[in-house]
Amino acid sequence: MASTDLFLIIILTTLYINSTESSNKKTPSGPEINVTKHLSFLNFLSTNPRINQEITLLGSAILSTSTHSPCIQVPENNLQSAAGRAIYSSPIRLLDPSTQTPASFQTTFTFQFQNPSNISESSSGGLSFIIVPDEFTVGRPGPWLGMLNDACEDEYKVVAIEFDTRMNPEFGDPNDNHVGINLGSIVSETAVNVSDFGIRLNDGSVHRAWIVYDGNKRFLEIYLGPDGVGSDSVPTKSVYSGNLDLSPYLNEYMFIGFSGSSGINHTQVHTICSWNFTSVSRAFLRVPSTESCESKIIVENGGNYSSIQSKAPSSFFIFLAVVFLVIIVMITFYVNGKRKEKKNSDEIIVVSKENLRPSPPNRARKFSLAEISSATRAFGELQILGSDDKSVTYKGTLINGCNVAVKRFSSQFLSSRVSDKRRMYKEVKTIGKIRHPNLVPIRGWCFDHQETIVVYDFVPNASLDKWLFGFGVLPWTRRFKVVKDVAEALRYLHSKELAHKNVKSSNVFIDVSFRALLGDFGFVLSSSESTRFESLVSQKVDVFEFGVLVLEIMSGRGRRSKPGELDLLDLAWAMHESDEKGNLVDRRMGSVVNPDQAIRVLEIGLLCTLNDNKGRPNMEEVVEYLNLERPVPELPVCRPVSLFPYSSTTGLCSGYSCTPFK
C-alpha cells in the first residue's frame, strides 16, 4: 500500500469522526428559550443621565435643550445638507446564528417634521428607523437620509424603514410623501404612498409609527397615524403588510436607532419625541456535562450506570478505528522497507532543500506577472482602486479567493526617481517579512518583465480620508483610537530600523473592527549611498507627517487649503500662538469630545512638526505621551521658521520665528 493511500485513509477516517462529533455538537443541547430586550424612552430630556449613556448621537444629531419638548433633532435647526444618527448605544440580538431565524420585534415612536423655511414644497430630507451593524457610521445627507455613504454602500448590512418627504425618481420614489423599506440599499424594496391614507408627513403635526416584525413567519407590518391617546391606539389598517425575510441583512447583534438628513436648498428638522422597542429572539440553553462526582460514586458502589454505558459504543468504534489505522501503518512501513531493499543502490533521489521546507502560510512571496494579471482581470479599469503620479492600485482576487490590493508602479516614475532598483526590491522584501496588527501585510511582489508591483492584503472598510472628509462623521473615541494605532505601527517600524516614508490619511486603512492599519509604504529610495542614514532621516520625516495626520484627524480638515486660506499646519500654529487650539477640534463630533484629551492630542501633533533639533520627539516618546506614561513637553510659543522637516541642502531645519500670523 502506498503512503499516499495511507494518508488518504487516515484523513477520511478523521474527517468522519470529526463530522460525527461536530454534528452532535450542532444539535441544540438544551431547551429553547426566548431572549427578550426591552427599552423605553418617554422623552429625551438632555439633563437625564440615562439618555446621555444609552443614546449615541452622531453627525448633526443633537438633544433639544427645550424642557417643554425634549426630543432628538436629526439634523439640528437650520443646517443645510446635513446628516445625523441617534443610536441606542448597546447592540441588540436580532438573529439566531444556528438557525438563521430573525428575532421578532416591535417598535413605536413619535416624530415630527418641521420646515423652518415654511415652504413645504421645497423641503428636502427624511427620517429612517434603522438597524445597522455599527455605532459610528453616518451616511450621506440629502436623499440618502444618512443611511449609507461611499465607504459602505456595497457591502453594508442595513435595514431601514424610511419616512421620506422628497421624490427622487432615480431611487424609484413614488412621490414626496412615502414610506419605504430599504434592505442594504438606498433604493427601496417597497415604497408606499401614505397620501392614500390621509397622512402628510411634513404637515407639522406629531405622528406615531408602529413597526411589527414576526421573525418566525418573516412577516412585516407598518402602521402610521397621529399621536393620540397612547402607543396602544394602533390604527385598524396598516400602510404596509407583507412577507419579508430580514435574515440576509442581519448579524447576530445589531444596533438600532434613527438616521435623518436635510437637503441643499432648504432645511427640514426631524424630531423623535418618544421611543419604545421590544425584541424576542430564540436561543438554546446548554445542558451541563453528565460527568459528575455523584455518577462516579454510583458506579463504584455498583449502582445504576446505564447513562455511562450509553456512551460506550461510540468510544468503542473510535478505538477500533485507531487500532485499524495502527495496523495499516505497520503493514505499510514493512512493505515500503522491503521495496527499498530491492532498489538499486546506485539510484539516488535528489530533493532540493527548498522543497523540504514548507513556506509559512502568511509569508510574502514572489508572484508571476501571469498571476497578477489574472487576479486583476488583466489590469482592467473596473478593478482600479486609485491612482497617482507614481502608480495605479488595483483590486485583485487570487486563485485561492483572497482579495488583495495590487500597486503597479509606473516605469516613468521609477526611471526618474530610483537610482538603484535592487535597493528598492531588497526593501520591499524586508518589509514583506514584517507583521504587526497595525500594518497592512505585504502579500508579495512581482519584478518581472520590467514591471514593479507590490501586493498587499485588501482592507475592505476603506481608507481614513474617506471617513474624515466624506459625508460621515467619526466620533471622538474612534479618532483617538486611530491616532494610537498609527503611532504603534510607526513605533514598531522604527524599532526595526525601517521607515514608512508615505504617512498620510489615504494610506491609513480601516478594517471591519475599526482598527487602523498603516499601508502603502513609500519604497522609492533616494540616491543616498548610506542606507542607515537614509532610514534615520526617513524616520524623522515619518514623525513630521504623523503630526500633520494628527491635525487632520482632530480637525476633520485636509492638509491642503483653499486659495486665500492658511494651510492646516499654518492654521494650527496660529491657533496655538493665540491660545485657541480648542477651536481647531472638529465641532461635528458634538459634545462627546473629552476637551482635555483633545487638546493633549493636538499638542502631541504640533510637537511632531517641530524642527528636528528643537524638540521633535521620536515615535517611542509619542506612544508614551498618548498612553499617559510621560507628560507632554511644553510647546514653544513661536512657530518654527520652516514647517517643512528638512531643507534641500542641509537635510535639517533650525531656528524659530516669532513673526505673528496675518
CSV table of C-alpha atoms in Angstrom, one decimal, residues 43-53:
chain,number,residue,atom,x,y,z
A,43,ASN,CA,-38.8,61.7,26.2
A,44,PHE,CA,-35.2,62.7,25.6
A,45,LEU,CA,-34.5,65.2,28.3
A,46,SER,CA,-30.9,66.3,28.0
A,47,THR,CA,-30.4,66.5,31.7
A,48,ASN,CA,-31.3,62.9,32.2
A,49,PRO,CA,-28.0,60.9,32.6
A,50,ARG,CA,-29.6,57.8,31.2
A,51,ILE,CA,-30.2,59.5,27.9
A,52,ASN,CA,-26.6,60.5,27.6
A,53,GLN,CA,-25.4,57.0,28.5
